[in-house]
Amino acid sequence: MTDFDTLDRADPLGSFRDAFDLPPGIIYLDGNSLGPLPKATRARLADVIDREWGRDLIGSWTRNGWMELPLRVGGKIGRLIGAAPDSTLAGDSTSVNLFKALATALALRPERRVILTEPGNFPTDRYIAEGLAALLGRGHRLREAEAEDLPAALDDQVAVLLLTHVDYRSGRMLDMARLTAAAHAAGALAIWDLSHSAGAVPLAIAADGADFAVGCGYKFLNGGPGAPGYLSIAPRHQDAPAPLAGWMGHADPFAFAPAYRPGAGIARAGVGTPAILGLAALEVGVDLALAADMAAVREKSLRMSGLFLQHAAARLPGFAIATPADPAVRASQVCLRHPRAAAIMQQLAARGIIGDFRPPDVLRFGITPLTLRYAELGEVLAALAEAA
Ligand SMILES: *Cc1c(COP(=O)(O)O)cnc(C)c1O
């Protein structure tokens, strides 16, 4: 039997749990959907509200650095995902950022009409791509191939390879360097959605050659409900025209000039007035992620998911495992299938164990190494054995 308590005592990330406000009696395995509240967020938001907004009012755009906030928080996220310096902007939702990235990429490959993706890609990624194709009215279409068939599906019609790095249902992780290289060899550009990756697995998007990346702020980055997302554009593409030419992407927004003049670098990706409260909360979560050693995060995550899978195989005979056994392609969640998955998740919830049920039969458990204890993992496994 695994001694979960011993693992907790030796855990180099154990102290991070204290930086989060988790209610007693709860085991939280949904941090990959809505990250928990960092304790420092409360004080930071109180300061932004009381002092910056309440007292300094409009002067805060300069005095309290509100204008720089999207670039400052974006820069920190950029470090986390291994982006080139000054190439990431925080703001807007992932969906909107995906629209911007895809519209820019398609304009960079005007002679091509295919957006290649995977059938299992997150719904909003597909909807945005199909909606943009219809809006452009130039015959763009979505082509789908299973992960293993993507390289073969990359022909001279493909403008963009649009992929989510970590599958939101299974937790399977794609090889960013290899697939991006294959896209480039075929003359296509690669856009990566990092929503289930950033803060959970080590990333090096610049070294891996990604052309564009987008992602969420409220999952593993713990930025709070509806936190701003981010857009990262490789420096070589930053001179491309902005598809949403809003005043916050203007070279000099407060000149209020009648003509649009694009800003330099990633600042051009700005659209409207930044959501200051959301960005302030997001920065706290991102700072915590940066304070953690990503190698230790990855090691703990894989050890936890590995233990989960090992115990599930040995002690949970009614469950099918829907997460890759190979740690090289396993991100930071575990998924099981069971015909009574919905009822089982309700039984777990009655014991304070919060996971995710995905119809028709998937139980999903997010592994968040900054907050989850090994002892809690042991309790979840025991509860699953009883519930099935
Ligand atoms: C969570 C998630 C999103 C969410 O997009 P929003 O615009 O923030 O609602 C997008 N893509 C992926 C892959 C996700 O996991």
Short mmCIF file of N, CA, C and O in Angstrom, two decimals, residues 3-45:
data_model
loop_
_atom_site.label_atom_id
_atom_site.label_comp_id
_atom_site.label_asym_id
_atom_site.label_seq_id
_atom_site.Cartn_x
_atom_site.Cartn_y
_atom_site.Cartn_z
N ASP A 3 2.02 4.81 1.02
CA ASP A 3 1.91 5.63 2.22
C ASP A 3 1.80 7.10 1.79
O ASP A 3 2.80 7.78 1.57
N PHE A 4 0.56 7.53 1.65
CA PHE A 4 0.31 8.88 1.12
C PHE A 4 0.85 9.96 2.07
O PHE A 4 1.34 10.98 1.63
N ASP A 5 0.73 9.72 3.38
CA ASP A 5 1.19 10.74 4.33
C ASP A 5 2.69 10.97 4.23
O ASP A 5 3.16 12.10 4.33
N THR A 6 3.45 9.89 4.02
CA THR A 6 4.90 10.04 3.86
C THR A 6 5.22 10.88 2.63
O THR A 6 6.10 11.74 2.65
N LEU A 7 4.49 10.63 1.56
CA LEU A 7 4.70 11.42 0.34
C LEU A 7 4.41 12.89 0.61
O LEU A 7 5.11 13.78 0.12
N ASP A 8 3.37 13.18 1.39
CA ASP A 8 3.06 14.58 1.71
C ASP A 8 4.18 15.23 2.51
O ASP A 8 4.54 16.38 2.26
N ARG A 9 4.74 14.47 3.47
CA ARG A 9 5.80 15.06 4.30
C ARG A 9 7.04 15.41 3.48
O ARG A 9 7.76 16.35 3.80
N ALA A 10 7.28 14.64 2.41
CA ALA A 10 8.49 14.86 1.60
C ALA A 10 8.21 15.78 0.40
O ALA A 10 9.09 16.00 -0.42
N ASP A 11 6.99 16.32 0.32
CA ASP A 11 6.59 17.08 -0.87
C ASP A 11 7.22 18.47 -0.88
O ASP A 11 6.90 19.31 -0.04
N PRO A 12 8.10 18.78 -1.85
CA PRO A 12 8.73 20.12 -1.89
C PRO A 12 7.73 21.24 -2.20
O PRO A 12 8.04 22.41 -1.98
N LEU A 13 6.54 20.87 -2.70
CA LEU A 13 5.54 21.90 -3.01
C LEU A 13 4.49 22.01 -1.90
O LEU A 13 3.52 22.76 -2.04
N GLY A 14 4.67 21.25 -0.82
CA GLY A 14 3.65 21.17 0.21
C GLY A 14 3.21 22.52 0.77
O GLY A 14 2.04 22.71 1.10
N SER A 15 4.15 23.47 0.83
CA SER A 15 3.82 24.75 1.47
C SER A 15 2.90 25.62 0.61
O SER A 15 2.29 26.56 1.10
N PHE A 16 2.78 25.31 -0.68
CA PHE A 16 1.93 26.15 -1.54
C PHE A 16 0.45 26.06 -1.15
O PHE A 16 -0.31 26.99 -1.39
N ARG A 17 0.08 24.93 -0.57
CA ARG A 17 -1.33 24.74 -0.21
C ARG A 17 -1.83 25.90 0.66
O ARG A 17 -2.97 26.36 0.54
N ASP A 18 -0.94 26.37 1.52
CA ASP A 18 -1.29 27.44 2.44
C ASP A 18 -1.54 28.78 1.76
O ASP A 18 -2.11 29.69 2.35
N ALA A 19 -1.10 28.91 0.53
CA ALA A 19 -1.30 30.16 -0.21
C ALA A 19 -2.70 30.22 -0.81
O ALA A 19 -3.08 31.23 -1.40
N PHE A 20 -3.47 29.14 -0.64
CA PHE A 20 -4.81 29.08 -1.23
C PHE A 20 -5.86 28.95 -0.15
O PHE A 20 -5.63 28.34 0.90
N ASP A 21 -7.02 29.49 -0.44
CA ASP A 21 -8.13 29.47 0.48
C ASP A 21 -9.10 28.37 0.05
O ASP A 21 -9.94 28.60 -0.81
N LEU A 22 -8.95 27.19 0.61
CA LEU A 22 -9.87 26.10 0.27
C LEU A 22 -10.72 25.78 1.48
O LEU A 22 -10.20 25.64 2.58
N PRO A 23 -12.03 25.66 1.29
CA PRO A 23 -12.90 25.42 2.45
C PRO A 23 -12.60 24.07 3.09
O PRO A 23 -12.23 23.12 2.38
N PRO A 24 -12.76 23.95 4.40
CA PRO A 24 -12.52 22.66 5.06
C PRO A 24 -13.55 21.62 4.61
O PRO A 24 -14.65 21.97 4.19
N GLY A 25 -13.14 20.37 4.65
CA GLY A 25 -14.08 19.30 4.32
C GLY A 25 -14.24 19.05 2.83
O GLY A 25 -15.10 18.29 2.41
N ILE A 26 -13.40 19.72 2.05
CA ILE A 26 -13.52 19.61 0.59
C ILE A 26 -12.23 19.03 0.03
O ILE A 26 -11.14 19.40 0.47
N ILE A 27 -12.35 18.11 -0.91
CA ILE A 27 -11.17 17.72 -1.71
C ILE A 27 -11.46 18.20 -3.13
O ILE A 27 -12.40 17.76 -3.77
N TYR A 28 -10.63 19.14 -3.56
CA TYR A 28 -10.95 19.85 -4.80
C TYR A 28 -10.16 19.32 -5.98
O TYR A 28 -8.94 19.48 -6.04
N LEU A 29 -10.86 18.68 -6.90
CA LEU A 29 -10.21 18.10 -8.08
C LEU A 29 -10.74 18.75 -9.36
O LEU A 29 -10.79 18.12 -10.41
N ASP A 30 -11.16 20.00 -9.22
CA ASP A 30 -11.66 20.75 -10.37
C ASP A 30 -10.82 21.99 -10.63
O ASP A 30 -11.28 22.92 -11.32
N GLY A 31 -9.60 22.00 -10.10
CA GLY A 31 -8.73 23.16 -10.31
C GLY A 31 -8.32 23.34 -11.76
O GLY A 31 -7.82 24.40 -12.15
N ASN A 32 -8.55 22.30 -12.58
CA ASN A 32 -8.28 22.43 -14.01
C ASN A 32 -9.45 23.08 -14.75
O ASN A 32 -9.36 23.35 -15.93
N SER A 33 -10.55 23.32 -14.03
CA SER A 33 -11.73 23.96 -14.63
C SER A 33 -11.90 25.36 -14.06
O SER A 33 -12.09 26.32 -14.80
N LEU A 34 -11.86 25.45 -12.75
CA LEU A 34 -11.83 26.75 -12.07
C LEU A 34 -10.85 26.61 -10.91
O LEU A 34 -11.15 25.96 -9.91
N GLY A 35 -9.70 27.22 -11.08
CA GLY A 35 -8.68 27.15 -10.04
C GLY A 35 -9.19 27.77 -8.75
O GLY A 35 -10.05 28.66 -8.76
N PRO A 36 -8.68 27.30 -7.58
CA PRO A 36 -9.13 27.84 -6.29
C PRO A 36 -8.60 29.26 -6.05
O PRO A 36 -7.76 29.76 -6.80
N LEU A 37 -9.10 29.87 -4.98
CA LEU A 37 -8.79 31.27 -4.67
C LEU A 37 -7.44 31.41 -3.96
O LEU A 37 -7.29 30.90 -2.83
N PRO A 38 -6.47 32.09 -4.56
CA PRO A 38 -5.25 32.40 -3.80
C PRO A 38 -5.59 33.40 -2.70
O PRO A 38 -6.33 34.36 -2.93
N LYS A 39 -5.05 33.18 -1.49
CA LYS A 39 -5.38 34.08 -0.39
C LYS A 39 -5.00 35.52 -0.71
O LYS A 39 -5.70 36.46 -0.34
N ALA A 40 -3.89 35.72 -1.41
CA ALA A 40 -3.42 37.07 -1.70
C ALA A 40 -4.34 37.82 -2.66
O ALA A 40 -4.26 39.05 -2.75
N THR A 41 -5.20 37.10 -3.36
CA THR A 41 -6.09 37.76 -4.32
C THR A 41 -7.05 38.71 -3.60
O THR A 41 -7.35 39.81 -4.09
N ARG A 42 -7.50 38.27 -2.42
CA ARG A 42 -8.48 39.08 -1.68
C ARG A 42 -7.88 40.46 -1.34
O ARG A 42 -8.49 41.49 -1.60
N ALA A 43 -6.66 40.46 -0.81
CA ALA A 43 -6.03 41.73 -0.44
C ALA A 43 -5.68 42.56 -1.67
O ALA A 43 -5.83 43.79 -1.66
N ARG A 44 -5.23 41.88 -2.71
CA ARG A 44 -4.87 42.61 -3.92
C ARG A 44 -6.10 43.29 -4.52
O ARG A 44 -6.06 44.47 -4.87
N LEU A 45 -7.21 42.58 -4.60
CA LEU A 45 -8.42 43.17 -5.17
C LEU A 45 -8.96 44.27 -4.26
O LEU A 45 -9.43 45.30 -4.74
#
